[in-house]
Amino acid sequence: MGFLTGVVILAVVVAVALAAGWLFRAMMVAILPAGAGRTLRTAPPAAGFGMLVILLYILVALFAPLIAPFGEREIVGPEFLPWGDTHLLGTDNLGRDMLSRLVYAARNTIGIAFVTTALAFLIGSVLGILAALTGGWLDQLLARAVDVLMAIPALIFALLLLTIVGTSIVNMILVIALIDSTRVFRLARAVSMNIVVMDYMEAARLRGEGTWHLIVREILPNAMAPLVAEFGLRFCFVFLTISALSFLGLGIQPPTADWGAMVRDTATLISFGDVTPLLPAGAIALLTVSVNFVVDWQLHRASGLKE
Amino acid sequence: MPHVLRMIAQRLALGLVTLFVVSIIIFLGTELLPGDFAQQMLGQAATPETVAALRERLGLNDPMLVRYVDWLTDILRGDFGVSLANGQPVADLIGRRLVNTLSLALYAAAISVPLSLALGILAALFRNTLFDRFVNASALTSISFPEFFVAYILIFLFAGAGGMFPSMASLRGDPGLGEYLHRAFLPALTLTLVTTAYMMRMTRAAIINLLASPYIEMARLKGISPMRIILRHALPNALAPIINVIALNLAYLITGVVVVEVVFVYPGLGQLIVDSVTARDMPVVQGVALLFAGAYVLLNLTADVLATLSNPRLMHRR
């Protein structure tokens, strides 16, 4: 009986999500100019739902102080209050308002993950394109170095580096950006390898353009599509890694609100049948699922598959 | 056969080189650690004389290259140094936990590998049906879930008040096999759920890729049943990518245990490395990281070799 109810609830949730995605897509098609609208019309409802969720997350992150009823670090009552009127989702292990911290964490966690991914992309794609462009010993050196770095499992490597430099937000951003830039490097190099042999590259070289011009004006625009899709996937990985590290107590440090750390702080409640710890964890999962849905659609579109 | 042997030897050599470079990176960890290693071991209260004596005893005054060779030979002999936190030999700390971690990974693999193969074959058989879509969507979803989310959902469902399984997988009192399987069920199930989806998707993709080839069409025209086409005709040719993905996922299991062990308070290597990172206990972190990296490199190596062995075209290349 419990299992059946679960299946029914799940089916209803999925149906509502798809309907919301469909509605959102219809709305966006109506609002946006014709060109963008036509592309959006091809999006499956799952991708529409993904875009809607991402938009909501961004809005919550931007307007966190307006939405949250209490301060991020403010202790407003006794510990582990149950859900109620003043504190909609109760309080955490130090008596801070759960809902407010969930809202502020959107800002912290997503912001930090975004900065990290952007940094990884900056390092990885510039080096990758440079390697493909210049070739020779620089290319070989970078490619072999990346091969070796990728032979160490990412989480273990991150733990090792964090032991060396100590745990802080800046260190974590640098460490994860460094590790993830190896993956970006691989892709950027592979994509640019096919571009550097093109005729227009030859023409640009003969015109006497500098390396920077070649990278930014000739290669980058043509390598953009796979790199953008990869950005979405990388963001998910980075986001999950940061959450995992924070959950382990090695990432974003208290009192800064963060979803991974919030799961850890409230974890004891779960054995009493309280779902509160699942909320921040679910917030992480919902965002990564949504990004994956959108990326899946983009990859599908880029590959030109009709079926 | 000699060709295959040469190939395996080449891959092994490459793996050894990788391990060697990895060991250098891990060794550099101590070098880059800010502050003096001997000072850290003895604490701030130590007199300069005792620090100097310890530096001499540990060989910290030797050149870096000498220290690296010493460190590596010690590790090859099974001596991982001494923990900074409690002065115990790192090998003793690792020993029992290594067995625990390996058995947890094995437990999860024993469930997830057959399960994902079966589901992948079924999804390929019933492709583009509701079943296939459901399996695909749940695969995409479970890939994007953090491990601790899955773990806490399972605890919520199965370990609450009057639950069937314990939420803390402590191995105190040396449980027997049956008792172990019961206590470690939830961590193993978490790892299964996290890895099954990906393996299943790849199995499905590998089989579907082949279904368009002429020899499958021929088999279909002969009137062979769809199940037989997939099992007898498509599966053997799809083995190489499937084996590859399974080995990669086993490698993932090795590192994926870290978070899961912490959630379930399971006494394994993951728990140990997290505690040691917090305490900045470098020798322990180095030892565990070396083990994890070694297992990872080894599994990737196995994947390559097995994928070649399963493909006659690669075996008899001239």
PDB file of N, CA and C in Angstrom, chain A residues 24-116:
ATOM      1  N   PHE A  24       5.583  26.722 -19.445  1.00  0.00           N
ATOM      2  CA  PHE A  24       6.689  27.684 -19.463  1.00  0.00           C
ATOM      3  C   PHE A  24       7.186  27.874 -20.894  1.00  0.00           C
ATOM      4  N   ARG A  25       7.300  26.753 -21.612  1.00  0.00           N
ATOM      5  CA  ARG A  25       7.781  26.828 -22.979  1.00  0.00           C
ATOM      6  C   ARG A  25       6.809  27.656 -23.829  1.00  0.00           C
ATOM      7  N   ALA A  26       5.514  27.376 -23.659  1.00  0.00           N
ATOM      8  CA  ALA A  26       4.503  28.112 -24.427  1.00  0.00           C
ATOM      9  C   ALA A  26       4.593  29.608 -24.132  1.00  0.00           C
ATOM     10  N   MET A  27       4.804  29.911 -22.835  1.00  0.00           N
ATOM     11  CA  MET A  27       4.883  31.309 -22.422  1.00  0.00           C
ATOM     12  C   MET A  27       6.109  31.982 -23.057  1.00  0.00           C
ATOM     13  N   MET A  28       7.250  31.310 -22.992  1.00  0.00           N
ATOM     14  CA  MET A  28       8.470  31.887 -23.523  1.00  0.00           C
ATOM     15  C   MET A  28       8.372  32.073 -25.032  1.00  0.00           C
ATOM     16  N   VAL A  29       7.763  31.102 -25.707  1.00  0.00           N
ATOM     17  CA  VAL A  29       7.610  31.209 -27.158  1.00  0.00           C
ATOM     18  C   VAL A  29       6.793  32.452 -27.490  1.00  0.00           C
ATOM     19  N   ALA A  30       5.770  32.731 -26.663  1.00  0.00           N
ATOM     20  CA  ALA A  30       4.916  33.892 -26.907  1.00  0.00           C
ATOM     21  C   ALA A  30       5.679  35.193 -26.659  1.00  0.00           C
ATOM     22  N   ILE A  31       6.518  35.219 -25.614  1.00  0.00           N
ATOM     23  CA  ILE A  31       7.201  36.461 -25.226  1.00  0.00           C
ATOM     24  C   ILE A  31       8.370  36.783 -26.156  1.00  0.00           C
ATOM     25  N   LEU A  32       9.201  35.761 -26.422  1.00  0.00           N
ATOM     26  CA  LEU A  32      10.450  35.998 -27.140  1.00  0.00           C
ATOM     27  C   LEU A  32      10.207  36.340 -28.604  1.00  0.00           C
ATOM     28  N   PRO A  33      11.166  37.041 -29.248  1.00  0.00           N
ATOM     29  CA  PRO A  33      11.066  37.307 -30.681  1.00  0.00           C
ATOM     30  C   PRO A  33      11.074  36.007 -31.483  1.00  0.00           C
ATOM     31  N   ALA A  34      10.636  36.096 -32.724  1.00  0.00           N
ATOM     32  CA  ALA A  34      10.346  34.912 -33.537  1.00  0.00           C
ATOM     33  C   ALA A  34      11.516  33.922 -33.610  1.00  0.00           C
ATOM     34  N   GLY A  35      12.731  34.412 -33.805  1.00  0.00           N
ATOM     35  CA  GLY A  35      13.874  33.524 -34.008  1.00  0.00           C
ATOM     36  C   GLY A  35      14.108  32.609 -32.827  1.00  0.00           C
ATOM     37  N   ALA A  36      14.241  33.206 -31.632  1.00  0.00           N
ATOM     38  CA  ALA A  36      14.477  32.425 -30.420  1.00  0.00           C
ATOM     39  C   ALA A  36      13.261  31.564 -30.116  1.00  0.00           C
ATOM     40  N   GLY A  37      12.092  32.087 -30.431  1.00  0.00           N
ATOM     41  CA  GLY A  37      10.872  31.339 -30.170  1.00  0.00           C
ATOM     42  C   GLY A  37      10.828  30.043 -30.950  1.00  0.00           C
ATOM     43  N   ARG A  38      11.302  30.080 -32.203  1.00  0.00           N
ATOM     44  CA  ARG A  38      11.252  28.882 -33.032  1.00  0.00           C
ATOM     45  C   ARG A  38      12.150  27.786 -32.461  1.00  0.00           C
ATOM     46  N   THR A  39      13.343  28.170 -31.968  1.00  0.00           N
ATOM     47  CA  THR A  39      14.232  27.175 -31.374  1.00  0.00           C
ATOM     48  C   THR A  39      13.583  26.564 -30.153  1.00  0.00           C
ATOM     49  N   LEU A  40      12.970  27.429 -29.334  1.00  0.00           N
ATOM     50  CA  LEU A  40      12.382  26.960 -28.082  1.00  0.00           C
ATOM     51  C   LEU A  40      11.230  25.987 -28.345  1.00  0.00           C
ATOM     52  N   ARG A  41      10.529  26.196 -29.472  1.00  0.00           N
ATOM     53  CA  ARG A  41       9.379  25.357 -29.761  1.00  0.00           C
ATOM     54  C   ARG A  41       9.782  23.885 -29.864  1.00  0.00           C
ATOM     55  N   THR A  42      11.052  23.626 -30.229  1.00  0.00           N
ATOM     56  CA  THR A  42      11.491  22.238 -30.380  1.00  0.00           C
ATOM     57  C   THR A  42      11.858  21.591 -29.050  1.00  0.00           C
ATOM     58  N   ALA A  43      11.884  22.374 -27.978  1.00  0.00           N
ATOM     59  CA  ALA A  43      12.308  21.826 -26.685  1.00  0.00           C
ATOM     60  C   ALA A  43      11.263  20.856 -26.153  1.00  0.00           C
ATOM     61  N   PRO A  44      11.697  19.670 -25.679  1.00  0.00           N
ATOM     62  CA  PRO A  44      10.746  18.762 -25.041  1.00  0.00           C
ATOM     63  C   PRO A  44      10.309  19.345 -23.695  1.00  0.00           C
ATOM     64  N   PRO A  45       9.165  18.901 -23.164  1.00  0.00           N
ATOM     65  CA  PRO A  45       8.681  19.458 -21.895  1.00  0.00           C
ATOM     66  C   PRO A  45       9.709  19.344 -20.770  1.00  0.00           C
ATOM     67  N   ALA A  46      10.498  18.258 -20.785  1.00  0.00           N
ATOM     68  CA  ALA A  46      11.496  18.102 -19.719  1.00  0.00           C
ATOM     69  C   ALA A  46      12.493  19.261 -19.756  1.00  0.00           C
ATOM     70  N   ALA A  47      12.928  19.637 -20.964  1.00  0.00           N
ATOM     71  CA  ALA A  47      13.874  20.746 -21.093  1.00  0.00           C
ATOM     72  C   ALA A  47      13.215  22.060 -20.668  1.00  0.00           C
ATOM     73  N   GLY A  48      11.917  22.209 -21.013  1.00  0.00           N
ATOM     74  CA  GLY A  48      11.180  23.394 -20.587  1.00  0.00           C
ATOM     75  C   GLY A  48      11.135  23.490 -19.077  1.00  0.00           C
ATOM     76  N   PHE A  49      10.858  22.349 -18.437  1.00  0.00           N
ATOM     77  CA  PHE A  49      10.849  22.296 -16.977  1.00  0.00           C
ATOM     78  C   PHE A  49      12.227  22.668 -16.432  1.00  0.00           C
ATOM     79  N   GLY A  50      13.283  22.131 -17.058  1.00  0.00           N
ATOM     80  CA  GLY A  50      14.638  22.435 -16.632  1.00  0.00           C
ATOM     81  C   GLY A  50      14.921  23.925 -16.677  1.00  0.00           C
ATOM     82  N   MET A  51      14.520  24.572 -17.793  1.00  0.00           N
ATOM     83  CA  MET A  51      14.775  26.009 -17.928  1.00  0.00           C
ATOM     84  C   MET A  51      14.003  26.805 -16.873  1.00  0.00           C
ATOM     85  N   LEU A  52      12.749  26.376 -16.642  1.00  0.00           N
ATOM     86  CA  LEU A  52      11.931  27.056 -15.634  1.00  0.00           C
ATOM     87  C   LEU A  52      12.608  26.989 -14.266  1.00  0.00           C
ATOM     88  N   VAL A  53      13.074  25.781 -13.899  1.00  0.00           N
ATOM     89  CA  VAL A  53      13.707  25.608 -12.582  1.00  0.00           C
ATOM     90  C   VAL A  53      14.979  26.443 -12.478  1.00  0.00           C
ATOM     91  N   ILE A  54      15.801  26.425 -13.549  1.00  0.00           N
ATOM     92  CA  ILE A  54      17.046  27.196 -13.511  1.00  0.00           C
ATOM     93  C   ILE A  54      16.739  28.677 -13.325  1.00  0.00           C
ATOM     94  N   LEU A  55      15.719  29.161 -14.046  1.00  0.00           N
ATOM     95  CA  LEU A  55      15.321  30.570 -13.926  1.00  0.00           C
ATOM     96  C   LEU A  55      14.896  30.886 -12.488  1.00  0.00           C
ATOM     97  N   LEU A  56      14.091  29.989 -11.899  1.00  0.00           N
ATOM     98  CA  LEU A  56      13.640  30.198 -10.517  1.00  0.00           C
ATOM     99  C   LEU A  56      14.832  30.251  -9.559  1.00  0.00           C
ATOM    100  N   TYR A  57      15.785  29.333  -9.746  1.00  0.00           N
ATOM    101  CA  TYR A  57      16.960  29.300  -8.877  1.00  0.00           C
ATOM    102  C   TYR A  57      17.726  30.610  -8.987  1.00  0.00           C
ATOM    103  N   ILE A  58      17.881  31.099 -10.229  1.00  0.00           N
ATOM    104  CA  ILE A  58      18.633  32.340 -10.414  1.00  0.00           C
ATOM    105  C   ILE A  58      17.911  33.495  -9.716  1.00  0.00           C
ATOM    106  N   LEU A  59      16.568  33.537  -9.866  1.00  0.00           N
ATOM    107  CA  LEU A  59      15.800  34.605  -9.219  1.00  0.00           C
ATOM    108  C   LEU A  59      15.967  34.541  -7.704  1.00  0.00           C
ATOM    109  N   VAL A  60      15.838  33.323  -7.145  1.00  0.00           N
ATOM    110  CA  VAL A  60      15.987  33.176  -5.689  1.00  0.00           C
ATOM    111  C   VAL A  60      17.371  33.629  -5.246  1.00  0.00           C
ATOM    112  N   ALA A  61      18.401  33.242  -6.033  1.00  0.00           N
ATOM    113  CA  ALA A  61      19.765  33.607  -5.663  1.00  0.00           C
ATOM    114  C   ALA A  61      19.943  35.129  -5.697  1.00  0.00           C
ATOM    115  N   LEU A  62      19.378  35.768  -6.720  1.00  0.00           N
ATOM    116  CA  LEU A  62      19.553  37.221  -6.867  1.00  0.00           C
ATOM    117  C   LEU A  62      18.831  37.992  -5.773  1.00  0.00           C
ATOM    118  N   PHE A  63      17.598  37.558  -5.464  1.00  0.00           N
ATOM    119  CA  PHE A  63      16.783  38.329  -4.535  1.00  0.00           C
ATOM    120  C   PHE A  63      16.691  37.676  -3.157  1.00  0.00           C
ATOM    121  N   ALA A  64      17.733  36.930  -2.777  1.00  0.00           N
ATOM    122  CA  ALA A  64      17.712  36.201  -1.512  1.00  0.00           C
ATOM    123  C   ALA A  64      17.307  37.063  -0.314  1.00  0.00           C
ATOM    124  N   PRO A  65      17.901  38.259  -0.141  1.00  0.00           N
ATOM    125  CA  PRO A  65      17.563  39.042   1.060  1.00  0.00           C
ATOM    126  C   PRO A  65      16.086  39.455   1.084  1.00  0.00           C
ATOM    127  N   LEU A  66      15.453  39.604  -0.093  1.00  0.00           N
ATOM    128  CA  LEU A  66      14.051  40.002  -0.124  1.00  0.00           C
ATOM    129  C   LEU A  66      13.128  38.829   0.187  1.00  0.00           C
ATOM    130  N   ILE A  67      13.548  37.631  -0.192  1.00  0.00           N
ATOM    131  CA  ILE A  67      12.683  36.459  -0.026  1.00  0.00           C
ATOM    132  C   ILE A  67      12.796  35.875   1.373  1.00  0.00           C
ATOM    133  N   ALA A  68      14.026  35.798   1.895  1.00  0.00           N
ATOM    134  CA  ALA A  68      14.241  35.123   3.178  1.00  0.00           C
ATOM    135  C   ALA A  68      13.586  35.917   4.309  1.00  0.00           C
ATOM    136  N   PRO A  69      12.795  35.232   5.168  1.00  0.00           N
ATOM    137  CA  PRO A  69      12.147  35.933   6.276  1.00  0.00           C
ATOM    138  C   PRO A  69      13.126  36.344   7.377  1.00  0.00           C
ATOM    139  N   PHE A  70      14.233  35.639   7.546  1.00  0.00           N
ATOM    140  CA  PHE A  70      15.206  35.958   8.595  1.00  0.00           C
ATOM    141  C   PHE A  70      16.596  36.083   7.990  1.00  0.00           C
ATOM    142  N   GLY A  71      17.579  36.479   8.816  1.00  0.00           N
ATOM    143  CA  GLY A  71      18.945  36.614   8.330  1.00  0.00           C
ATOM    144  C   GLY A  71      19.608  35.267   8.149  1.00  0.00           C
ATOM    145  N   GLU A  72      20.724  35.301   7.358  1.00  0.00           N
ATOM    146  CA  GLU A  72      21.417  34.052   7.057  1.00  0.00           C
ATOM    147  C   GLU A  72      22.038  33.434   8.314  1.00  0.00           C
ATOM    148  N   ARG A  73      22.658  34.284   9.144  1.00  0.00           N
ATOM    149  CA  ARG A  73      23.399  33.751  10.293  1.00  0.00           C
ATOM    150  C   ARG A  73      22.699  34.027  11.614  1.00  0.00           C
ATOM    151  N   GLU A  74      21.478  34.529  11.554  1.00  0.00           N
ATOM    152  CA  GLU A  74      20.758  34.979  12.737  1.00  0.00           C
ATOM    153  C   GLU A  74      20.198  33.780  13.502  1.00  0.00           C
ATOM    154  N   ILE A  75      20.467  33.723  14.797  1.00  0.00           N
ATOM    155  CA  ILE A  75      19.882  32.644  15.615  1.00  0.00           C
ATOM    156  C   ILE A  75      18.541  33.153  16.131  1.00  0.00           C
ATOM    157  N   VAL A  76      17.462  32.492  15.712  1.00  0.00           N
ATOM    158  CA  VAL A  76      16.125  33.046  15.950  1.00  0.00           C
ATOM    159  C   VAL A  76      15.297  32.221  16.918  1.00  0.00           C
ATOM    160  N   GLY A  77      15.800  31.102  17.385  1.00  0.00           N
ATOM    161  CA  GLY A  77      14.967  30.319  18.296  1.00  0.00           C
ATOM    162  C   GLY A  77      15.726  29.109  18.791  1.00  0.00           C
ATOM    163  N   PRO A  78      15.046  28.209  19.498  1.00  0.00           N
ATOM    164  CA  PRO A  78      15.693  26.993  19.975  1.00  0.00           C
ATOM    165  C   PRO A  78      16.075  26.070  18.823  1.00  0.00           C
ATOM    166  N   GLU A  79      16.939  25.080  19.122  1.00  0.00           N
ATOM    167  CA  GLU A  79      17.399  24.177  18.068  1.00  0.00           C
ATOM    168  C   GLU A  79      16.287  23.232  17.624  1.00  0.00           C
ATOM    169  N   PHE A  80      16.383  22.812  16.368  1.00  0.00           N
ATOM    170  CA  PHE A  80      15.536  21.766  15.795  1.00  0.00           C
ATOM    171  C   PHE A  80      14.051  21.964  16.074  1.00  0.00           C
ATOM    172  N   LEU A  81      13.538  23.220  15.877  1.00  0.00           N
ATOM    173  CA  LEU A  81      12.096  23.427  15.975  1.00  0.00           C
ATOM    174  C   LEU A  81      11.422  22.681  14.833  1.00  0.00           C
ATOM    175  N   PRO A  82      10.250  22.091  15.077  1.00  0.00           N
ATOM    176  CA  PRO A  82       9.514  21.461  13.966  1.00  0.00           C
ATOM    177  C   PRO A  82       8.944  22.530  13.035  1.00  0.00           C
ATOM    178  N   TRP A  83       8.388  22.081  11.901  1.00  0.00           N
ATOM    179  CA  TRP A  83       7.800  23.030  10.959  1.00  0.00           C
ATOM    180  C   TRP A  83       6.630  23.741  11.623  1.00  0.00           C
ATOM    181  N   GLY A  84       6.514  25.083  11.411  1.00  0.00           N
ATOM    182  CA  GLY A  84       5.432  25.805  12.075  1.00  0.00           C
ATOM    183  C   GLY A  84       5.129  27.102  11.356  1.00  0.00           C
ATOM    184  N   ASP A  85       4.397  28.004  12.029  1.00  0.00           N
ATOM    185  CA  ASP A  85       3.934  29.223  11.368  1.00  0.00           C
ATOM    186  C   ASP A  85       5.053  30.247  11.208  1.00  0.00           C
ATOM    187  N   THR A  86       5.773  30.573  12.321  1.00  0.00           N
ATOM    188  CA  THR A  86       6.839  31.569  12.216  1.00  0.00           C
ATOM    189  C   THR A  86       8.014  31.011  11.421  1.00  0.00           C
ATOM    190  N   HIS A  87       8.398  29.759  11.744  1.00  0.00           N
ATOM    191  CA  HIS A  87       9.503  29.147  11.028  1.00  0.00           C
ATOM    192  C   HIS A  87       8.933  28.043  10.168  1.00  0.00           C
ATOM    193  N   LEU A  88       8.666  28.389   8.918  1.00  0.00           N
ATOM    194  CA  LEU A  88       7.931  27.472   8.042  1.00  0.00           C
ATOM    195  C   LEU A  88       8.555  26.084   7.974  1.00  0.00           C
ATOM    196  N   LEU A  89       9.892  26.048   7.910  1.00  0.00           N
ATOM    197  CA  LEU A  89      10.567  24.752   7.789  1.00  0.00           C
ATOM    198  C   LEU A  89      11.344  24.426   9.064  1.00  0.00           C
ATOM    199  N   GLY A  90      10.992  25.075  10.169  1.00  0.00           N
ATOM    200  CA  GLY A  90      11.668  24.784  11.425  1.00  0.00           C
ATOM    201  C   GLY A  90      13.017  25.473  11.524  1.00  0.00           C
ATOM    202  N   THR A  91      13.835  25.061  12.512  1.00  0.00           N
ATOM    203  CA  THR A  91      15.167  25.629  12.675  1.00  0.00           C
ATOM    204  C   THR A  91      16.200  24.519  12.650  1.00  0.00           C
ATOM    205  N   ASP A  92      17.465  24.915  12.454  1.00  0.00           N
ATOM    206  CA  ASP A  92      18.518  23.903  12.331  1.00  0.00           C
ATOM    207  C   ASP A  92      19.197  23.626  13.668  1.00  0.00           C
ATOM    208  N   ASN A  93      20.370  23.019  13.630  1.00  0.00           N
ATOM    209  CA  ASN A  93      21.034  22.554  14.849  1.00  0.00           C
ATOM    210  C   ASN A  93      21.493  23.683  15.760  1.00  0.00           C
ATOM    211  N   LEU A  94      21.542  24.942  15.235  1.00  0.00           N
ATOM    212  CA  LEU A  94      21.930  26.066  16.087  1.00  0.00           C
ATOM    213  C   LEU A  94      20.766  27.016  16.318  1.00  0.00           C
ATOM    214  N   GLY A  95      19.577  26.651  15.821  1.00  0.00           N
ATOM    215  CA  GLY A  95      18.420  27.509  15.993  1.00  0.00           C
ATOM    216  C   GLY A  95      18.314  28.602  14.952  1.00  0.00           C
ATOM    217  N   ARG A  96      18.898  28.374  13.765  1.00  0.00           N
ATOM    218  CA  ARG A  96      18.751  29.338  12.676  1.00  0.00           C
ATOM    219  C   ARG A  96      17.590  28.897  11.787  1.00  0.00           C
ATOM    220  N   ASP A  97      16.919  29.894  11.166  1.00  0.00           N
ATOM    221  CA  ASP A  97      15.727  29.588  10.382  1.00  0.00           C
ATOM    222  C   ASP A  97      16.107  28.803   9.125  1.00  0.00           C
ATOM    223  N   MET A  98      15.502  27.634   8.988  1.00  0.00           N
ATOM    224  CA  MET A  98      15.846  26.710   7.901  1.00  0.00           C
ATOM    225  C   MET A  98      15.535  27.315   6.531  1.00  0.00           C
ATOM    226  N   LEU A  99      14.334  27.912   6.397  1.00  0.00           N
ATOM    227  CA  LEU A  99      13.924  28.451   5.097  1.00  0.00           C
ATOM    228  C   LEU A  99      14.879  29.554   4.641  1.00  0.00           C
ATOM    229  N   SER A 100      15.222  30.472   5.581  1.00  0.00           N
ATOM    230  CA  SER A 100      16.115  31.565   5.206  1.00  0.00           C
ATOM    231  C   SER A 100      17.461  31.026   4.742  1.00  0.00           C
ATOM    232  N   ARG A 101      17.946  30.016   5.471  1.00  0.00           N
ATOM    233  CA  ARG A 101      19.258  29.476   5.100  1.00  0.00           C
ATOM    234  C   ARG A 101      19.207  28.768   3.759  1.00  0.00           C
ATOM    235  N   LEU A 102      18.078  28.095   3.484  1.00  0.00           N
ATOM    236  CA  LEU A 102      17.921  27.449   2.175  1.00  0.00           C
ATOM    237  C   LEU A 102      18.021  28.495   1.065  1.00  0.00           C
ATOM    238  N   VAL A 103      17.356  29.649   1.291  1.00  0.00           N
ATOM    239  CA  VAL A 103      17.334  30.700   0.278  1.00  0.00           C
ATOM    240  C   VAL A 103      18.727  31.300   0.089  1.00  0.00           C
ATOM    241  N   TYR A 104      19.391  31.616   1.209  1.00  0.00           N
ATOM    242  CA  TYR A 104      20.725  32.207   1.099  1.00  0.00           C
ATOM    243  C   TYR A 104      21.720  31.225   0.497  1.00  0.00           C
ATOM    244  N   ALA A 105      21.523  29.928   0.805  1.00  0.00           N
ATOM    245  CA  ALA A 105      22.452  28.923   0.278  1.00  0.00           C
ATOM    246  C   ALA A 105      22.398  28.884  -1.236  1.00  0.00           C
ATOM    247  N   ALA A 106      21.221  29.184  -1.812  1.00  0.00           N
ATOM    248  CA  ALA A 106      21.124  29.202  -3.275  1.00  0.00           C
ATOM    249  C   ALA A 106      22.161  30.166  -3.825  1.00  0.00           C
ATOM    250  N   ARG A 107      22.236  31.342  -3.186  1.00  0.00           N
ATOM    251  CA  ARG A 107      23.181  32.357  -3.613  1.00  0.00           C
ATOM    252  C   ARG A 107      24.622  31.864  -3.454  1.00  0.00           C
ATOM    253  N   ASN A 108      24.958  31.355  -2.260  1.00  0.00           N
ATOM    254  CA  ASN A 108      26.343  30.948  -1.996  1.00  0.00           C
ATOM    255  C   ASN A 108      26.768  29.774  -2.858  1.00  0.00           C
ATOM    256  N   THR A 109      25.975  28.680  -2.791  1.00  0.00           N
ATOM    257  CA  THR A 109      26.405  27.457  -3.457  1.00  0.00           C
ATOM    258  C   THR A 109      26.469  27.643  -4.968  1.00  0.00           C
ATOM    259  N   ILE A 110      25.385  28.192  -5.554  1.00  0.00           N
ATOM    260  CA  ILE A 110      25.370  28.350  -7.008  1.00  0.00           C
ATOM    261  C   ILE A 110      26.450  29.334  -7.439  1.00  0.00           C
ATOM    262  N   GLY A 111      26.594  30.440  -6.684  1.00  0.00           N
ATOM    263  CA  GLY A 111      27.606  31.438  -7.037  1.00  0.00           C
ATOM    264  C   GLY A 111      29.003  30.841  -7.056  1.00  0.00           C
ATOM    265  N   ILE A 112      29.338  30.126  -5.992  1.00  0.00           N
ATOM    266  CA  ILE A 112      30.679  29.550  -5.905  1.00  0.00           C
ATOM    267  C   ILE A 112      30.896  28.506  -6.993  1.00  0.00           C
ATOM    268  N   ALA A 113      29.873  27.660  -7.225  1.00  0.00           N
ATOM    269  CA  ALA A 113      30.005  26.644  -8.277  1.00  0.00           C
ATOM    270  C   ALA A 113      30.192  27.306  -9.633  1.00  0.00           C
ATOM    271  N   PHE A 114      29.458  28.415  -9.863  1.00  0.00           N
ATOM    272  CA  PHE A 114      29.555  29.089 -11.154  1.00  0.00           C
ATOM    273  C   PHE A 114      30.950  29.690 -11.352  1.00  0.00           C
ATOM    274  N   VAL A 115      31.443  30.372 -10.321  1.00  0.00           N
ATOM    275  CA  VAL A 115      32.782  30.962 -10.414  1.00  0.00           C
ATOM    276  C   VAL A 115      33.818  29.877 -10.693  1.00  0.00           C
ATOM    277  N   THR A 116      33.706  28.748  -9.969  1.00  0.00           N
ATOM    278  CA  THR A 116      34.661  27.657 -10.147  1.00  0.00           C
ATOM    279  C   THR A 116      34.624  27.128 -11.568  1.00  0.00           C
TER     280      THR A 116
END
